[in-house]
Amino acid sequence: MNTRAVKRFARDYTRHPWLHLVSIMTITGALFVLGIFMVCYHNFDELASKTNPRVTGTAYLVDGLSTEKIDELYESIVLAEGVHKAVFKDKKQVLSELDSVLGSASLASVPGGEMFPDVIEIELKENVKPAAVDALTASLSQKPGISEVDFSDGWLAQYHKLRSILKVVGIALMVGMMIACSMIIANFMGMRHQSRREEMDIVQLMGAQRSFILWPFLWEGILEGLLAGVISLGALYISTVALSHYASVQWSTIFEGHKLAFLGPVQAGMLGCVGMLMALGGSLTVFFRFQSQSK
Amino acid sequence: MSSKMVRLHRVAKRYSSQRSALNDVSFDLHRGEFAYITGGNGAGKTTLLKLLFAMERATEGTILVNNRDLSIMPQGKVYQYRREVGFVFQDFKLLPDLTIYENVSLPLEIRKMTRQEVDYRVRGVLSLVGLGDRATDFPLTLSGGEQQRVAIARSIVGKPSLLLADEPTGNLDSRTARDILSLFREIHEMGTTVVIATHDEHLMEEFPARVLELHSGRVVRDKNSQER
């Protein structure tokens, strides 16, 4: 570790504490906003996986199939790729269930009831992709004895779409925040670095290499970014815990027993790295700007 | 006299077709010599020193310092050359946020010397310039003369073989100016080649040495101290 460079940064910090503080708080604010988004996405993801979004569907059988044929179809469906379980229901069971939903007095009172086919209700495995559902539908539809297959998977496609959109929005937000904050930080650093610019010019006249001038800027970016990352993670954690407690009290019917999850170690590490990159971006922008203006 | 340390041959510096700061300048300086570069405003004194310090490059001619040709020196090597040459500026160029000790130690920090070596050398030169007890003060608390002493200390702490000074007494009163020139003499007596750009005739009379007079970018007089 370049202790001299760190000492020079520390010296500048004690001489311009407020400007350094503003830089750190800017990064902290940006990381906090990003962190909120990450926590929301993380909890959405956790919730989605816990609710086990299973796709269900129905294979409608043609009339007049023998028991052996029905058994054969049932076996082939159970063994098909992606199928978790299947249940055969004859038309009487279907009408009975419909009757209980509609609240009718008897089977005979349901108009057209004799037209209901036998069905095999199918439940797919967890996390099955829409493309796999389409493939299964196509495969089952071609089996003799099955007139129609219907999987109500429109919501699944929407669910995956939403997750993809959230991911893209999250990345775009992160990149946009990084660029914007780097520029803001560069402006704050620029104010502080007018005196540093004079030092750069003078030490160059004394025979300093570029690396001697560059290192304090790098350490400044790394240390300020790390500090901002730690502060923002702490604030995020406190906010998450507080919000979780508030939600479980105020909306106990919805959130009882469920706590908001905080970021995992990898996500927290990513947030810290983003902070460092923002601070480094600001520092290096100032350094190269001054280099181009100096002799 | 010892070997030639600085050799300029037909050096010219032009900034544009209309503006020429130096024209056909040729002279040599021996190792351990003390010389003044004098002339009126715009004579080319500062430009000449900048060329000797590799702050600018000559348009024509060759400049050899310690057998290094500055006119063809790659920009990436200039930092090495500057570690062998000290430069004292008229406006001192001290860093106000650093203490006297930190200002003087900068050249040694750049060379990554050990803490002990830095401390030994810095205290040594501060003592030489008479500011040993002001190490922890900041430049703005010092007088003009004291600030120039600090600048001189910083320029010699790296033990340069050549010391250049651009109007080092320009911002000082006459008494302080004499003290500063005495200091340069002391440094010279320790073996350093010293070149001072100045237009102060009184100082040059009080501390006689070789005088190179410039006028409109040309050497019009090269008078040894013995020639009176």
PDB file of N, CA and C in Angstrom, chain A residues 109-162:
ATOM      1  N   SER A 109     -79.483 -29.673 -14.038  1.00  0.00           N
ATOM      2  CA  SER A 109     -79.930 -28.297 -14.287  1.00  0.00           C
ATOM      3  C   SER A 109     -78.901 -27.466 -15.028  1.00  0.00           C
ATOM      4  N   VAL A 110     -77.679 -27.924 -15.165  1.00  0.00           N
ATOM      5  CA  VAL A 110     -76.645 -27.162 -15.875  1.00  0.00           C
ATOM      6  C   VAL A 110     -76.816 -27.377 -17.362  1.00  0.00           C
ATOM      7  N   PRO A 111     -77.169 -26.374 -18.120  1.00  0.00           N
ATOM      8  CA  PRO A 111     -77.424 -26.547 -19.562  1.00  0.00           C
ATOM      9  C   PRO A 111     -76.142 -26.969 -20.268  1.00  0.00           C
ATOM     10  N   GLY A 112     -76.285 -27.969 -21.149  1.00  0.00           N
ATOM     11  CA  GLY A 112     -75.151 -28.431 -21.966  1.00  0.00           C
ATOM     12  C   GLY A 112     -74.183 -29.255 -21.153  1.00  0.00           C
ATOM     13  N   GLY A 113     -74.556 -29.716 -20.000  1.00  0.00           N
ATOM     14  CA  GLY A 113     -73.633 -30.433 -19.133  1.00  0.00           C
ATOM     15  C   GLY A 113     -73.137 -31.728 -19.765  1.00  0.00           C
ATOM     16  N   GLU A 114     -73.969 -32.360 -20.648  1.00  0.00           N
ATOM     17  CA  GLU A 114     -73.577 -33.626 -21.260  1.00  0.00           C
ATOM     18  C   GLU A 114     -72.425 -33.435 -22.245  1.00  0.00           C
ATOM     19  N   MET A 115     -72.100 -32.148 -22.567  1.00  0.00           N
ATOM     20  CA  MET A 115     -71.043 -31.902 -23.553  1.00  0.00           C
ATOM     21  C   MET A 115     -69.662 -31.773 -22.912  1.00  0.00           C
ATOM     22  N   PHE A 116     -69.609 -31.718 -21.591  1.00  0.00           N
ATOM     23  CA  PHE A 116     -68.310 -31.564 -20.939  1.00  0.00           C
ATOM     24  C   PHE A 116     -67.497 -32.834 -21.138  1.00  0.00           C
ATOM     25  N   PRO A 117     -66.206 -32.664 -21.506  1.00  0.00           N
ATOM     26  CA  PRO A 117     -65.381 -33.858 -21.714  1.00  0.00           C
ATOM     27  C   PRO A 117     -64.700 -34.299 -20.425  1.00  0.00           C
ATOM     28  N   ASP A 118     -64.109 -35.500 -20.520  1.00  0.00           N
ATOM     29  CA  ASP A 118     -63.191 -35.898 -19.453  1.00  0.00           C
ATOM     30  C   ASP A 118     -61.933 -35.039 -19.598  1.00  0.00           C
ATOM     31  N   VAL A 119     -61.267 -34.774 -18.450  1.00  0.00           N
ATOM     32  CA  VAL A 119     -60.068 -33.916 -18.507  1.00  0.00           C
ATOM     33  C   VAL A 119     -58.939 -34.522 -17.695  1.00  0.00           C
ATOM     34  N   ILE A 120     -57.759 -34.116 -18.025  1.00  0.00           N
ATOM     35  CA  ILE A 120     -56.615 -34.412 -17.165  1.00  0.00           C
ATOM     36  C   ILE A 120     -56.031 -33.045 -16.768  1.00  0.00           C
ATOM     37  N   GLU A 121     -56.138 -32.743 -15.477  1.00  0.00           N
ATOM     38  CA  GLU A 121     -55.593 -31.453 -15.020  1.00  0.00           C
ATOM     39  C   GLU A 121     -54.103 -31.632 -14.738  1.00  0.00           C
ATOM     40  N   ILE A 122     -53.365 -30.674 -15.241  1.00  0.00           N
ATOM     41  CA  ILE A 122     -51.894 -30.797 -15.208  1.00  0.00           C
ATOM     42  C   ILE A 122     -51.292 -29.642 -14.384  1.00  0.00           C
ATOM     43  N   GLU A 123     -50.353 -30.009 -13.525  1.00  0.00           N
ATOM     44  CA  GLU A 123     -49.613 -28.964 -12.789  1.00  0.00           C
ATOM     45  C   GLU A 123     -48.132 -29.116 -13.161  1.00  0.00           C
ATOM     46  N   LEU A 124     -47.522 -28.007 -13.617  1.00  0.00           N
ATOM     47  CA  LEU A 124     -46.126 -28.039 -14.068  1.00  0.00           C
ATOM     48  C   LEU A 124     -45.180 -27.784 -12.896  1.00  0.00           C
ATOM     49  N   LYS A 125     -43.911 -28.060 -13.146  1.00  0.00           N
ATOM     50  CA  LYS A 125     -42.897 -27.850 -12.104  1.00  0.00           C
ATOM     51  C   LYS A 125     -42.641 -26.347 -11.914  1.00  0.00           C
ATOM     52  N   GLU A 126     -41.943 -26.026 -10.814  1.00  0.00           N
ATOM     53  CA  GLU A 126     -41.612 -24.623 -10.529  1.00  0.00           C
ATOM     54  C   GLU A 126     -40.679 -24.055 -11.592  1.00  0.00           C
ATOM     55  N   ASN A 127     -40.790 -22.732 -11.778  1.00  0.00           N
ATOM     56  CA  ASN A 127     -39.849 -21.956 -12.605  1.00  0.00           C
ATOM     57  C   ASN A 127     -39.755 -22.440 -14.045  1.00  0.00           C
ATOM     58  N   VAL A 128     -40.849 -23.004 -14.518  1.00  0.00           N
ATOM     59  CA  VAL A 128     -40.826 -23.443 -15.916  1.00  0.00           C
ATOM     60  C   VAL A 128     -40.965 -22.213 -16.806  1.00  0.00           C
ATOM     61  N   LYS A 129     -40.210 -22.183 -17.884  1.00  0.00           N
ATOM     62  CA  LYS A 129     -40.192 -21.009 -18.760  1.00  0.00           C
ATOM     63  C   LYS A 129     -41.359 -21.082 -19.758  1.00  0.00           C
ATOM     64  N   PRO A 130     -41.798 -19.916 -20.226  1.00  0.00           N
ATOM     65  CA  PRO A 130     -42.902 -19.884 -21.187  1.00  0.00           C
ATOM     66  C   PRO A 130     -42.622 -20.729 -22.441  1.00  0.00           C
ATOM     67  N   ALA A 131     -41.398 -20.751 -22.879  1.00  0.00           N
ATOM     68  CA  ALA A 131     -41.067 -21.531 -24.084  1.00  0.00           C
ATOM     69  C   ALA A 131     -41.295 -23.016 -23.840  1.00  0.00           C
ATOM     70  N   ALA A 132     -40.981 -23.472 -22.632  1.00  0.00           N
ATOM     71  CA  ALA A 132     -41.191 -24.894 -22.302  1.00  0.00           C
ATOM     72  C   ALA A 132     -42.674 -25.222 -22.260  1.00  0.00           C
ATOM     73  N   VAL A 133     -43.480 -24.270 -21.771  1.00  0.00           N
ATOM     74  CA  VAL A 133     -44.931 -24.466 -21.718  1.00  0.00           C
ATOM     75  C   VAL A 133     -45.476 -24.601 -23.135  1.00  0.00           C
ATOM     76  N   ASP A 134     -44.986 -23.749 -24.020  1.00  0.00           N
ATOM     77  CA  ASP A 134     -45.429 -23.807 -25.421  1.00  0.00           C
ATOM     78  C   ASP A 134     -45.065 -25.148 -26.053  1.00  0.00           C
ATOM     79  N   ALA A 135     -43.887 -25.614 -25.757  1.00  0.00           N
ATOM     80  CA  ALA A 135     -43.444 -26.890 -26.327  1.00  0.00           C
ATOM     81  C   ALA A 135     -44.297 -28.045 -25.820  1.00  0.00           C
ATOM     82  N   LEU A 136     -44.606 -28.011 -24.542  1.00  0.00           N
ATOM     83  CA  LEU A 136     -45.421 -29.072 -23.950  1.00  0.00           C
ATOM     84  C   LEU A 136     -46.829 -29.042 -24.541  1.00  0.00           C
ATOM     85  N   THR A 137     -47.381 -27.850 -24.670  1.00  0.00           N
ATOM     86  CA  THR A 137     -48.724 -27.691 -25.273  1.00  0.00           C
ATOM     87  C   THR A 137     -48.754 -28.310 -26.655  1.00  0.00           C
ATOM     88  N   ALA A 138     -47.732 -27.995 -27.448  1.00  0.00           N
ATOM     89  CA  ALA A 138     -47.674 -28.510 -28.820  1.00  0.00           C
ATOM     90  C   ALA A 138     -47.570 -30.034 -28.826  1.00  0.00           C
ATOM     91  N   SER A 139     -46.755 -30.540 -27.922  1.00  0.00           N
ATOM     92  CA  SER A 139     -46.523 -31.990 -27.853  1.00  0.00           C
ATOM     93  C   SER A 139     -47.782 -32.740 -27.442  1.00  0.00           C
ATOM     94  N   LEU A 140     -48.455 -32.233 -26.400  1.00  0.00           N
ATOM     95  CA  LEU A 140     -49.652 -32.905 -25.907  1.00  0.00           C
ATOM     96  C   LEU A 140     -50.801 -32.812 -26.917  1.00  0.00           C
ATOM     97  N   SER A 141     -50.877 -31.671 -27.592  1.00  0.00           N
ATOM     98  CA  SER A 141     -51.970 -31.472 -28.564  1.00  0.00           C
ATOM     99  C   SER A 141     -51.915 -32.504 -29.686  1.00  0.00           C
ATOM    100  N   GLN A 142     -50.717 -33.015 -29.951  1.00  0.00           N
ATOM    101  CA  GLN A 142     -50.569 -33.961 -31.054  1.00  0.00           C
ATOM    102  C   GLN A 142     -50.900 -35.394 -30.650  1.00  0.00           C
ATOM    103  N   LYS A 143     -51.082 -35.630 -29.383  1.00  0.00           N
ATOM    104  CA  LYS A 143     -51.355 -37.009 -28.929  1.00  0.00           C
ATOM    105  C   LYS A 143     -52.786 -37.396 -29.304  1.00  0.00           C
ATOM    106  N   PRO A 144     -52.980 -38.576 -29.857  1.00  0.00           N
ATOM    107  CA  PRO A 144     -54.347 -39.036 -30.165  1.00  0.00           C
ATOM    108  C   PRO A 144     -55.113 -39.223 -28.860  1.00  0.00           C
ATOM    109  N   GLY A 145     -56.340 -38.712 -28.851  1.00  0.00           N
ATOM    110  CA  GLY A 145     -57.128 -38.837 -27.634  1.00  0.00           C
ATOM    111  C   GLY A 145     -57.252 -37.524 -26.896  1.00  0.00           C
ATOM    112  N   ILE A 146     -56.377 -36.560 -27.222  1.00  0.00           N
ATOM    113  CA  ILE A 146     -56.456 -35.237 -26.586  1.00  0.00           C
ATOM    114  C   ILE A 146     -56.950 -34.244 -27.634  1.00  0.00           C
ATOM    115  N   SER A 147     -58.101 -33.620 -27.326  1.00  0.00           N
ATOM    116  CA  SER A 147     -58.683 -32.680 -28.311  1.00  0.00           C
ATOM    117  C   SER A 147     -58.083 -31.283 -28.169  1.00  0.00           C
ATOM    118  N   GLU A 148     -57.741 -30.908 -26.953  1.00  0.00           N
ATOM    119  CA  GLU A 148     -57.249 -29.540 -26.746  1.00  0.00           C
ATOM    120  C   GLU A 148     -56.442 -29.505 -25.465  1.00  0.00           C
ATOM    121  N   VAL A 149     -55.413 -28.634 -25.484  1.00  0.00           N
ATOM    122  CA  VAL A 149     -54.609 -28.414 -24.272  1.00  0.00           C
ATOM    123  C   VAL A 149     -54.580 -26.910 -24.006  1.00  0.00           C
ATOM    124  N   ASP A 150     -54.850 -26.581 -22.754  1.00  0.00           N
ATOM    125  CA  ASP A 150     -54.910 -25.141 -22.433  1.00  0.00           C
ATOM    126  C   ASP A 150     -54.141 -24.876 -21.143  1.00  0.00           C
ATOM    127  N   PHE A 151     -53.039 -24.114 -21.293  1.00  0.00           N
ATOM    128  CA  PHE A 151     -52.291 -23.688 -20.121  1.00  0.00           C
ATOM    129  C   PHE A 151     -52.470 -22.164 -19.970  1.00  0.00           C
ATOM    130  N   SER A 152     -52.955 -21.771 -18.862  1.00  0.00           N
ATOM    131  CA  SER A 152     -53.158 -20.330 -18.633  1.00  0.00           C
ATOM    132  C   SER A 152     -51.842 -19.716 -18.177  1.00  0.00           C
ATOM    133  N   ASP A 153     -50.926 -19.598 -19.158  1.00  0.00           N
ATOM    134  CA  ASP A 153     -49.592 -19.140 -18.781  1.00  0.00           C
ATOM    135  C   ASP A 153     -49.302 -17.710 -19.197  1.00  0.00           C
ATOM    136  N   GLY A 154     -50.391 -17.041 -19.586  1.00  0.00           N
ATOM    137  CA  GLY A 154     -50.147 -15.644 -19.964  1.00  0.00           C
ATOM    138  C   GLY A 154     -49.510 -14.857 -18.834  1.00  0.00           C
ATOM    139  N   TRP A 155     -49.951 -15.143 -17.585  1.00  0.00           N
ATOM    140  CA  TRP A 155     -49.401 -14.395 -16.447  1.00  0.00           C
ATOM    141  C   TRP A 155     -47.918 -14.719 -16.247  1.00  0.00           C
ATOM    142  N   LEU A 156     -47.524 -15.987 -16.607  1.00  0.00           N
ATOM    143  CA  LEU A 156     -46.120 -16.365 -16.416  1.00  0.00           C
ATOM    144  C   LEU A 156     -45.207 -15.536 -17.314  1.00  0.00           C
ATOM    145  N   ALA A 157     -45.644 -15.396 -18.559  1.00  0.00           N
ATOM    146  CA  ALA A 157     -44.848 -14.585 -19.486  1.00  0.00           C
ATOM    147  C   ALA A 157     -44.743 -13.158 -18.970  1.00  0.00           C
ATOM    148  N   GLN A 158     -45.858 -12.649 -18.445  1.00  0.00           N
ATOM    149  CA  GLN A 158     -45.832 -11.279 -17.904  1.00  0.00           C
ATOM    150  C   GLN A 158     -44.885 -11.188 -16.724  1.00  0.00           C
ATOM    151  N   TYR A 159     -44.911 -12.220 -15.882  1.00  0.00           N
ATOM    152  CA  TYR A 159     -44.042 -12.260 -14.698  1.00  0.00           C
ATOM    153  C   TYR A 159     -42.570 -12.229 -15.113  1.00  0.00           C
ATOM    154  N   HIS A 160     -42.209 -13.076 -16.094  1.00  0.00           N
ATOM    155  CA  HIS A 160     -40.812 -13.092 -16.543  1.00  0.00           C
ATOM    156  C   HIS A 160     -40.439 -11.782 -17.213  1.00  0.00           C
ATOM    157  N   LYS A 161     -41.410 -11.238 -17.943  1.00  0.00           N
ATOM    158  CA  LYS A 161     -41.150  -9.957 -18.610  1.00  0.00           C
ATOM    159  C   LYS A 161     -40.867  -8.871 -17.572  1.00  0.00           C
ATOM    160  N   LEU A 162     -41.679  -8.887 -16.524  1.00  0.00           N
ATOM    161  CA  LEU A 162     -41.522  -7.857 -15.491  1.00  0.00           C
ATOM    162  C   LEU A 162     -40.156  -7.976 -14.826  1.00  0.00           C
TER     163      LEU A 162
END
